[in-house]
Amino acid sequence: MADLLSLTRGALCECSLLAREESGAGVFLLEFAVEPGGGTPEAPSPGQFYQVRCGSGREHMLRRPLSAHGFALESGRQKVSFLVEAAGWGTEKLCSLAPGERVSMLGPLGRGFVLDGVGKALLIAGGIGVAPLFFLAREMERAGVAYDLLAGFNTGEKYYKPLDDLAGSVVACTEDGSLGTRGLVCDGMAGYLAGGYDAAYACGPEAMMSEAAGACEDAGIPCQVSLDSRMACGIGACRGCVRQGTDGSNLCVCSQGPVFDSRNVSWRK
Ligand code: FES
């Protein structure tokens, strides 16, 4: 592992759970503290991720890639949070951790969102994809970047309530119409894109990001997307996360991304 770690600037660290809160049906906000002496990671930027080990034993060898939802440095102690949907044995195990329990993490990894030169942005989030965009929205508030955020969920029970505390305007929709307008987050997006944005940022299901990317391209607005991919190593060594680029090249999601210019991604139909 030591040789592989030389491929990344992420650090292998031990973290203990500080707080766990169910933020929506089956979705948990988990806040961890980096344990002293357990490695000292850099601060993550929005869009970067961690490879998180969900348990011990051989069946838990593969780590789960989780986008950072937030970061704080308090009295010299690093705190990092994740929004996790309990959707399989690994994430269910994570979501059932008790405060004080420890997990091993490698990170922060990958390339996050780029804000340079952006004065006003549109953020488009689908489901659990809200996690890195919430982090990005907080970063934009610190950097003085204006933004609007479109957020779509299957149902109102999944709505991420801390969105209500953001300084930017948030427009929510649900597929079943139980909260906000009924429909998909990209419905009517062309109208929003007429709002004078310098850039757009999207994270969510593949079909949603593909549609957002197309709408942004039609509007002439650059769009950065955070791709989801199954990952084994998370550091560019196994090539298990590769996606095809529009120029025929292979995009290594974990090391070249997970954030890409949407025009460089060959979208799956
Ligand atoms: Fe191994 Fe990306 S997960 S190369």
mmCIF file of C-alpha atoms and ligand atoms in Angstrom:
data_model
loop_
_atom_site.group_PDB
_atom_site.id
_atom_site.type_symbol
_atom_site.label_atom_id
_atom_site.label_comp_id
_atom_site.label_asym_id
_atom_site.label_seq_id
_atom_site.Cartn_x
_atom_site.Cartn_y
_atom_site.Cartn_z
ATOM 1 C CA MET A 1 0.000 0.000 0.000
ATOM 2 C CA ALA A 2 2.878 2.357 0.769
ATOM 3 C CA ASP A 3 4.025 2.318 -2.879
ATOM 4 C CA LEU A 4 0.506 2.931 -4.137
ATOM 5 C CA LEU A 5 0.115 5.817 -1.727
ATOM 6 C CA SER A 6 2.997 7.571 -3.420
ATOM 7 C CA LEU A 7 0.615 8.023 -6.383
ATOM 8 C CA THR A 8 -1.630 10.325 -4.403
ATOM 9 C CA ARG A 9 -1.463 13.347 -2.168
ATOM 10 C CA GLY A 10 -4.218 11.867 -0.004
ATOM 11 C CA ALA A 11 -3.305 10.539 3.395
ATOM 12 C CA LEU A 12 -4.290 7.287 5.039
ATOM 13 C CA CYS A 13 -5.895 8.260 8.323
ATOM 14 C CA GLU A 14 -7.963 6.897 11.170
ATOM 15 C CA CYS A 15 -11.166 8.793 11.891
ATOM 16 C CA SER A 16 -13.713 8.485 14.653
ATOM 17 C CA LEU A 17 -17.390 9.230 14.274
ATOM 18 C CA LEU A 18 -18.406 12.391 16.080
ATOM 19 C CA ALA A 19 -22.045 12.657 15.061
ATOM 20 C CA ARG A 20 -24.630 10.828 12.995
ATOM 21 C CA GLU A 21 -27.900 12.382 11.985
ATOM 22 C CA GLU A 22 -30.602 11.053 9.672
ATOM 23 C CA SER A 23 -31.122 13.940 7.283
ATOM 24 C CA GLY A 24 -33.732 12.231 5.123
ATOM 25 C CA ALA A 25 -35.235 8.763 4.764
ATOM 26 C CA GLY A 26 -32.272 6.376 4.801
ATOM 27 C CA VAL A 27 -29.770 9.218 4.302
ATOM 28 C CA PHE A 28 -27.317 10.077 7.068
ATOM 29 C CA LEU A 29 -24.981 12.978 7.693
ATOM 30 C CA LEU A 30 -21.838 11.535 9.261
ATOM 31 C CA GLU A 31 -19.213 13.768 10.831
ATOM 32 C CA PHE A 32 -15.779 12.335 11.602
ATOM 33 C CA ALA A 33 -12.731 13.640 13.442
ATOM 34 C CA VAL A 34 -9.291 12.766 12.175
ATOM 35 C CA GLU A 35 -7.560 10.963 15.010
ATOM 36 C CA PRO A 36 -4.275 12.479 16.212
ATOM 37 C CA GLY A 37 -1.325 10.491 14.980
ATOM 38 C CA GLY A 38 -3.434 8.711 12.418
ATOM 39 C CA GLY A 39 -2.154 10.643 9.401
ATOM 40 C CA THR A 40 -2.718 14.296 8.536
ATOM 41 C CA PRO A 41 -4.697 14.783 5.341
ATOM 42 C CA GLU A 42 -4.872 18.043 3.455
ATOM 43 C CA ALA A 43 -8.129 19.936 3.649
ATOM 44 C CA PRO A 44 -10.494 18.691 0.922
ATOM 45 C CA SER A 45 -11.895 20.993 -1.732
ATOM 46 C CA PRO A 46 -15.505 20.573 -2.914
ATOM 47 C CA GLY A 47 -15.736 17.663 -5.338
ATOM 48 C CA GLN A 48 -12.873 15.689 -3.831
ATOM 49 C CA PHE A 49 -13.572 12.353 -2.204
ATOM 50 C CA TYR A 50 -12.291 9.857 0.330
ATOM 51 C CA GLN A 51 -11.957 6.096 0.073
ATOM 52 C CA VAL A 52 -13.633 4.917 3.251
ATOM 53 C CA ARG A 53 -13.306 1.433 4.689
ATOM 54 C CA CYS A 54 -16.685 0.268 5.919
ATOM 55 C CA GLY A 55 -15.579 -2.459 8.302
ATOM 56 C CA SER A 56 -12.889 -4.977 9.092
ATOM 57 C CA GLY A 57 -12.244 -8.414 7.638
ATOM 58 C CA ARG A 58 -11.747 -9.610 4.075
ATOM 59 C CA GLU A 59 -15.311 -8.873 2.991
ATOM 60 C CA HIS A 60 -14.707 -5.221 3.801
ATOM 61 C CA MET A 61 -11.471 -4.869 1.852
ATOM 62 C CA LEU A 62 -12.880 -2.585 -0.833
ATOM 63 C CA ARG A 63 -13.331 0.972 0.310
ATOM 64 C CA ARG A 64 -16.312 3.114 -0.670
ATOM 65 C CA PRO A 65 -15.699 6.417 -2.462
ATOM 66 C CA LEU A 66 -17.557 9.197 -0.644
ATOM 67 C CA SER A 67 -17.627 12.843 -1.718
ATOM 68 C CA ALA A 68 -16.771 15.301 1.008
ATOM 69 C CA HIS A 69 -19.831 17.184 2.218
ATOM 70 C CA GLY A 70 -17.955 19.577 4.526
ATOM 71 C CA PHE A 71 -14.724 20.263 6.330
ATOM 72 C CA ALA A 72 -13.775 22.210 9.451
ATOM 73 C CA LEU A 73 -10.600 22.801 11.397
ATOM 74 C CA GLU A 74 -11.397 23.344 15.076
ATOM 75 C CA SER A 75 -8.635 23.778 17.662
ATOM 76 C CA GLY A 76 -6.228 22.105 15.266
ATOM 77 C CA ARG A 77 -8.530 19.118 14.785
ATOM 78 C CA GLN A 78 -9.787 18.202 11.330
ATOM 79 C CA LYS A 79 -13.444 17.323 10.917
ATOM 80 C CA VAL A 80 -14.847 15.972 7.693
ATOM 81 C CA SER A 81 -18.449 15.104 6.925
ATOM 82 C CA PHE A 82 -20.226 12.918 4.384
ATOM 83 C CA LEU A 83 -23.794 12.439 3.279
ATOM 84 C CA VAL A 84 -24.352 8.704 2.954
ATOM 85 C CA GLU A 85 -27.360 6.803 1.677
ATOM 86 C CA ALA A 86 -27.740 3.371 3.256
ATOM 87 C CA ALA A 87 -28.063 1.476 -0.007
ATOM 88 C CA GLY A 88 -25.954 -1.678 0.416
ATOM 89 C CA TRP A 89 -24.043 -3.592 3.055
ATOM 90 C CA GLY A 90 -21.091 -1.199 3.061
ATOM 91 C CA THR A 91 -23.030 2.026 3.352
ATOM 92 C CA GLU A 92 -25.505 0.413 5.767
ATOM 93 C CA LYS A 93 -22.568 -0.516 7.973
ATOM 94 C CA LEU A 94 -21.266 3.056 7.849
ATOM 95 C CA CYS A 95 -24.687 4.517 8.594
ATOM 96 C CA SER A 96 -25.038 2.325 11.663
ATOM 97 C CA LEU A 97 -21.731 3.374 13.245
ATOM 98 C CA ALA A 98 -21.966 4.654 16.798
ATOM 99 C CA PRO A 99 -20.177 7.820 17.933
ATOM 100 C CA GLY A 100 -16.600 6.998 18.837
ATOM 101 C CA GLU A 101 -16.286 4.091 16.409
ATOM 102 C CA ARG A 102 -13.335 4.365 14.067
ATOM 103 C CA VAL A 103 -12.910 3.887 10.348
ATOM 104 C CA SER A 104 -9.927 4.071 8.046
ATOM 105 C CA MET A 105 -9.998 6.667 5.263
ATOM 106 C CA LEU A 106 -7.734 7.585 2.384
ATOM 107 C CA GLY A 107 -8.054 11.104 1.110
ATOM 108 C CA PRO A 108 -8.803 13.673 0.054
ATOM 109 C CA LEU A 109 -8.509 12.254 -3.459
ATOM 110 C CA GLY A 110 -9.136 13.387 -7.017
ATOM 111 C CA ARG A 111 -9.770 16.769 -8.568
ATOM 112 C CA GLY A 112 -12.609 18.915 -7.339
ATOM 113 C CA PHE A 113 -14.633 21.764 -8.797
ATOM 114 C CA VAL A 114 -12.844 24.809 -10.190
ATOM 115 C CA LEU A 115 -14.183 28.249 -9.264
ATOM 116 C CA ASP A 116 -11.652 30.523 -10.985
ATOM 117 C CA GLY A 117 -13.213 33.586 -12.615
ATOM 118 C CA VAL A 118 -16.792 32.595 -11.798
ATOM 119 C CA GLY A 119 -19.025 35.376 -10.481
ATOM 120 C CA LYS A 120 -22.425 33.709 -10.715
ATOM 121 C CA ALA A 121 -23.135 29.981 -10.950
ATOM 122 C CA LEU A 122 -25.973 27.520 -11.292
ATOM 123 C CA LEU A 123 -25.702 24.338 -9.214
ATOM 124 C CA ILE A 124 -27.744 21.287 -10.232
ATOM 125 C CA ALA A 125 -28.082 18.461 -7.701
ATOM 126 C CA GLY A 126 -29.871 15.151 -7.970
ATOM 127 C CA GLY A 127 -30.481 13.019 -4.869
ATOM 128 C CA ILE A 128 -27.362 12.186 -2.876
ATOM 129 C CA GLY A 129 -25.414 14.232 -5.451
ATOM 130 C CA VAL A 130 -26.340 17.200 -3.300
ATOM 131 C CA ALA A 131 -23.396 16.388 -0.973
ATOM 132 C CA PRO A 132 -20.476 17.903 -2.951
ATOM 133 C CA LEU A 133 -22.672 20.751 -4.200
ATOM 134 C CA PHE A 134 -23.638 21.696 -0.652
ATOM 135 C CA PHE A 135 -19.913 21.868 0.129
ATOM 136 C CA LEU A 136 -19.386 23.909 -3.051
ATOM 137 C CA ALA A 137 -22.224 26.296 -2.173
ATOM 138 C CA ARG A 138 -20.601 26.984 1.215
ATOM 139 C CA GLU A 139 -17.280 27.590 -0.528
ATOM 140 C CA MET A 140 -18.957 29.995 -2.960
ATOM 141 C CA GLU A 141 -20.433 31.928 -0.042
ATOM 142 C CA ARG A 142 -16.941 32.274 1.427
ATOM 143 C CA ALA A 143 -15.517 33.332 -1.963
ATOM 144 C CA GLY A 144 -18.295 35.830 -2.708
ATOM 145 C CA VAL A 145 -19.662 33.888 -5.688
ATOM 146 C CA ALA A 146 -23.410 34.254 -6.285
ATOM 147 C CA TYR A 147 -25.295 31.054 -6.991
ATOM 148 C CA ASP A 148 -28.679 29.444 -7.403
ATOM 149 C CA LEU A 149 -29.176 25.768 -6.669
ATOM 150 C CA LEU A 150 -31.666 23.408 -8.313
ATOM 151 C CA ALA A 151 -32.204 20.267 -6.246
ATOM 152 C CA GLY A 152 -34.224 17.228 -7.252
ATOM 153 C CA PHE A 153 -35.240 14.226 -5.151
ATOM 154 C CA ASN A 154 -37.439 11.183 -5.658
ATOM 155 C CA THR A 155 -39.679 12.246 -2.821
ATOM 156 C CA GLY A 156 -39.907 14.922 -0.133
ATOM 157 C CA GLU A 157 -38.744 12.412 2.502
ATOM 158 C CA LYS A 158 -35.309 12.508 0.873
ATOM 159 C CA TYR A 159 -35.057 16.317 0.800
ATOM 160 C CA TYR A 160 -31.884 17.574 2.456
ATOM 161 C CA LYS A 161 -33.192 20.154 4.932
ATOM 162 C CA PRO A 162 -29.884 22.058 5.508
ATOM 163 C CA LEU A 163 -30.366 23.381 1.963
ATOM 164 C CA ASP A 164 -32.813 25.808 3.580
ATOM 165 C CA ASP A 165 -29.874 27.412 5.451
ATOM 166 C CA LEU A 166 -27.873 28.267 2.336
ATOM 167 C CA ALA A 167 -27.502 31.912 1.344
ATOM 168 C CA GLY A 168 -28.227 31.243 -2.338
ATOM 169 C CA SER A 169 -31.695 30.590 -3.659
ATOM 170 C CA VAL A 170 -32.719 26.920 -3.703
ATOM 171 C CA VAL A 171 -35.405 25.551 -6.005
ATOM 172 C CA ALA A 172 -36.539 22.047 -5.069
ATOM 173 C CA CYS A 173 -38.516 19.514 -7.022
ATOM 174 C CA THR A 174 -39.578 15.925 -6.434
ATOM 175 C CA GLU A 175 -40.617 13.216 -8.832
ATOM 176 C CA ASP A 176 -43.741 12.420 -6.828
ATOM 177 C CA GLY A 177 -44.642 16.066 -6.252
ATOM 178 C CA SER A 178 -44.560 15.681 -2.447
ATOM 179 C CA LEU A 179 -42.231 18.690 -2.073
ATOM 180 C CA GLY A 180 -41.609 21.626 -4.406
ATOM 181 C CA THR A 181 -42.659 21.309 -8.003
ATOM 182 C CA ARG A 182 -43.394 17.892 -9.460
ATOM 183 C CA GLY A 183 -40.856 16.732 -12.004
ATOM 184 C CA LEU A 184 -37.171 16.247 -12.677
ATOM 185 C CA VAL A 185 -34.471 18.701 -11.750
ATOM 186 C CA CYS A 186 -33.565 19.443 -15.383
ATOM 187 C CA ASP A 187 -37.164 20.214 -16.370
ATOM 188 C CA GLY A 188 -37.254 23.839 -17.397
ATOM 189 C CA MET A 189 -33.510 24.184 -16.997
ATOM 190 C CA ALA A 190 -33.182 26.104 -20.263
ATOM 191 C CA GLY A 191 -35.178 28.920 -18.641
ATOM 192 C CA TYR A 192 -32.819 29.057 -15.669
ATOM 193 C CA LEU A 193 -29.775 29.089 -17.913
ATOM 194 C CA ALA A 194 -30.950 32.395 -19.351
ATOM 195 C CA GLY A 195 -30.144 33.894 -15.930
ATOM 196 C CA GLY A 196 -26.660 35.130 -16.805
ATOM 197 C CA TYR A 197 -24.551 32.392 -15.235
ATOM 198 C CA ASP A 198 -20.816 32.128 -15.837
ATOM 199 C CA ALA A 199 -20.726 28.416 -15.084
ATOM 200 C CA ALA A 200 -22.785 25.438 -13.997
ATOM 201 C CA TYR A 201 -21.922 22.553 -11.672
ATOM 202 C CA ALA A 202 -23.810 19.261 -11.577
ATOM 203 C CA CYS A 203 -23.796 16.063 -9.552
ATOM 204 C CA GLY A 204 -26.390 13.328 -9.546
ATOM 205 C CA PRO A 205 -27.550 10.352 -11.605
ATOM 206 C CA GLU A 206 -25.930 9.831 -15.013
ATOM 207 C CA ALA A 207 -29.082 10.701 -16.999
ATOM 208 C CA MET A 208 -29.533 13.916 -15.021
ATOM 209 C CA MET A 209 -25.951 15.057 -15.577
ATOM 210 C CA SER A 210 -26.119 14.156 -19.255
ATOM 211 C CA GLU A 211 -29.237 16.282 -19.653
ATOM 212 C CA ALA A 212 -27.739 19.152 -17.646
ATOM 213 C CA ALA A 213 -24.584 18.964 -19.757
ATOM 214 C CA GLY A 214 -26.609 19.158 -22.983
ATOM 215 C CA ALA A 215 -28.670 22.107 -21.783
ATOM 216 C CA CYS A 216 -25.535 23.982 -20.703
ATOM 217 C CA GLU A 217 -23.826 23.281 -24.008
ATOM 218 C CA ASP A 218 -26.880 24.603 -25.889
ATOM 219 C CA ALA A 219 -26.784 27.732 -23.718
ATOM 220 C CA GLY A 220 -23.015 28.174 -24.173
ATOM 221 C CA ILE A 221 -22.358 27.852 -20.432
ATOM 222 C CA PRO A 222 -19.436 25.706 -19.237
ATOM 223 C CA CYS A 223 -20.556 22.904 -16.984
ATOM 224 C CA GLN A 224 -18.477 20.857 -14.556
ATOM 225 C CA VAL A 225 -19.833 17.440 -13.607
ATOM 226 C CA SER A 226 -18.830 15.136 -10.771
ATOM 227 C CA LEU A 227 -18.941 11.588 -12.117
ATOM 228 C CA ASP A 228 -19.915 8.572 -10.081
ATOM 229 C CA SER A 229 -18.009 5.387 -10.752
ATOM 230 C CA ARG A 230 -17.267 2.102 -9.064
ATOM 231 C CA MET A 231 -13.777 2.392 -7.625
ATOM 232 C CA ALA A 232 -11.329 -0.108 -6.248
ATOM 233 C CA CYS A 233 -8.057 1.701 -5.570
ATOM 234 C CA GLY A 234 -9.208 5.336 -5.892
ATOM 235 C CA ILE A 235 -5.705 6.475 -6.829
ATOM 236 C CA GLY A 236 -5.303 5.700 -10.528
ATOM 237 C CA ALA A 237 -3.682 2.285 -10.180
ATOM 238 C CA CYS A 238 -6.338 -0.299 -11.126
ATOM 239 C CA ARG A 239 -8.101 1.458 -14.047
ATOM 240 C CA GLY A 240 -11.407 0.084 -12.785
ATOM 241 C CA CYS A 241 -13.115 3.470 -12.873
ATOM 242 C CA VAL A 242 -12.330 4.468 -16.463
ATOM 243 C CA ARG A 243 -14.917 6.287 -18.595
ATOM 244 C CA GLN A 244 -14.693 7.192 -22.219
ATOM 245 C CA GLY A 245 -13.989 10.761 -23.226
ATOM 246 C CA THR A 246 -15.459 12.479 -26.284
ATOM 247 C CA ASP A 247 -12.045 12.360 -27.976
ATOM 248 C CA GLY A 248 -11.861 8.581 -27.533
ATOM 249 C CA SER A 249 -9.441 8.771 -24.640
ATOM 250 C CA ASN A 250 -9.968 6.989 -21.344
ATOM 251 C CA LEU A 251 -10.861 9.236 -18.433
ATOM 252 C CA CYS A 252 -9.662 7.902 -15.107
ATOM 253 C CA VAL A 253 -12.462 9.081 -12.846
ATOM 254 C CA CYS A 254 -10.593 8.747 -9.559
ATOM 255 C CA SER A 255 -7.353 10.480 -10.499
ATOM 256 C CA GLN A 256 -8.286 12.792 -13.412
ATOM 257 C CA GLY A 257 -11.712 13.498 -11.922
ATOM 258 C CA PRO A 258 -14.202 12.881 -10.474
ATOM 259 C CA VAL A 259 -14.950 16.428 -11.703
ATOM 260 C CA PHE A 260 -14.712 16.946 -15.456
ATOM 261 C CA ASP A 261 -15.707 19.533 -18.022
ATOM 262 C CA SER A 262 -18.990 18.036 -19.239
ATOM 263 C CA ARG A 263 -17.927 18.529 -22.867
ATOM 264 C CA ASN A 264 -15.092 16.039 -22.382
ATOM 265 C CA VAL A 265 -17.356 13.194 -21.196
ATOM 266 C CA SER A 266 -18.942 10.668 -23.559
ATOM 267 C CA TRP A 267 -22.359 10.190 -21.971
ATOM 268 C CA ARG A 268 -23.951 6.760 -21.715
ATOM 269 C CA LYS A 269 -27.329 6.487 -23.422
HETATM 270 FE FE1 FES B 1 -8.521 2.358 -9.504
HETATM 271 FE FE2 FES B 1 -9.641 4.596 -10.491
HETATM 272 S S1 FES B 1 -10.408 3.258 -8.980
HETATM 273 S S2 FES B 1 -7.855 3.602 -11.187
#
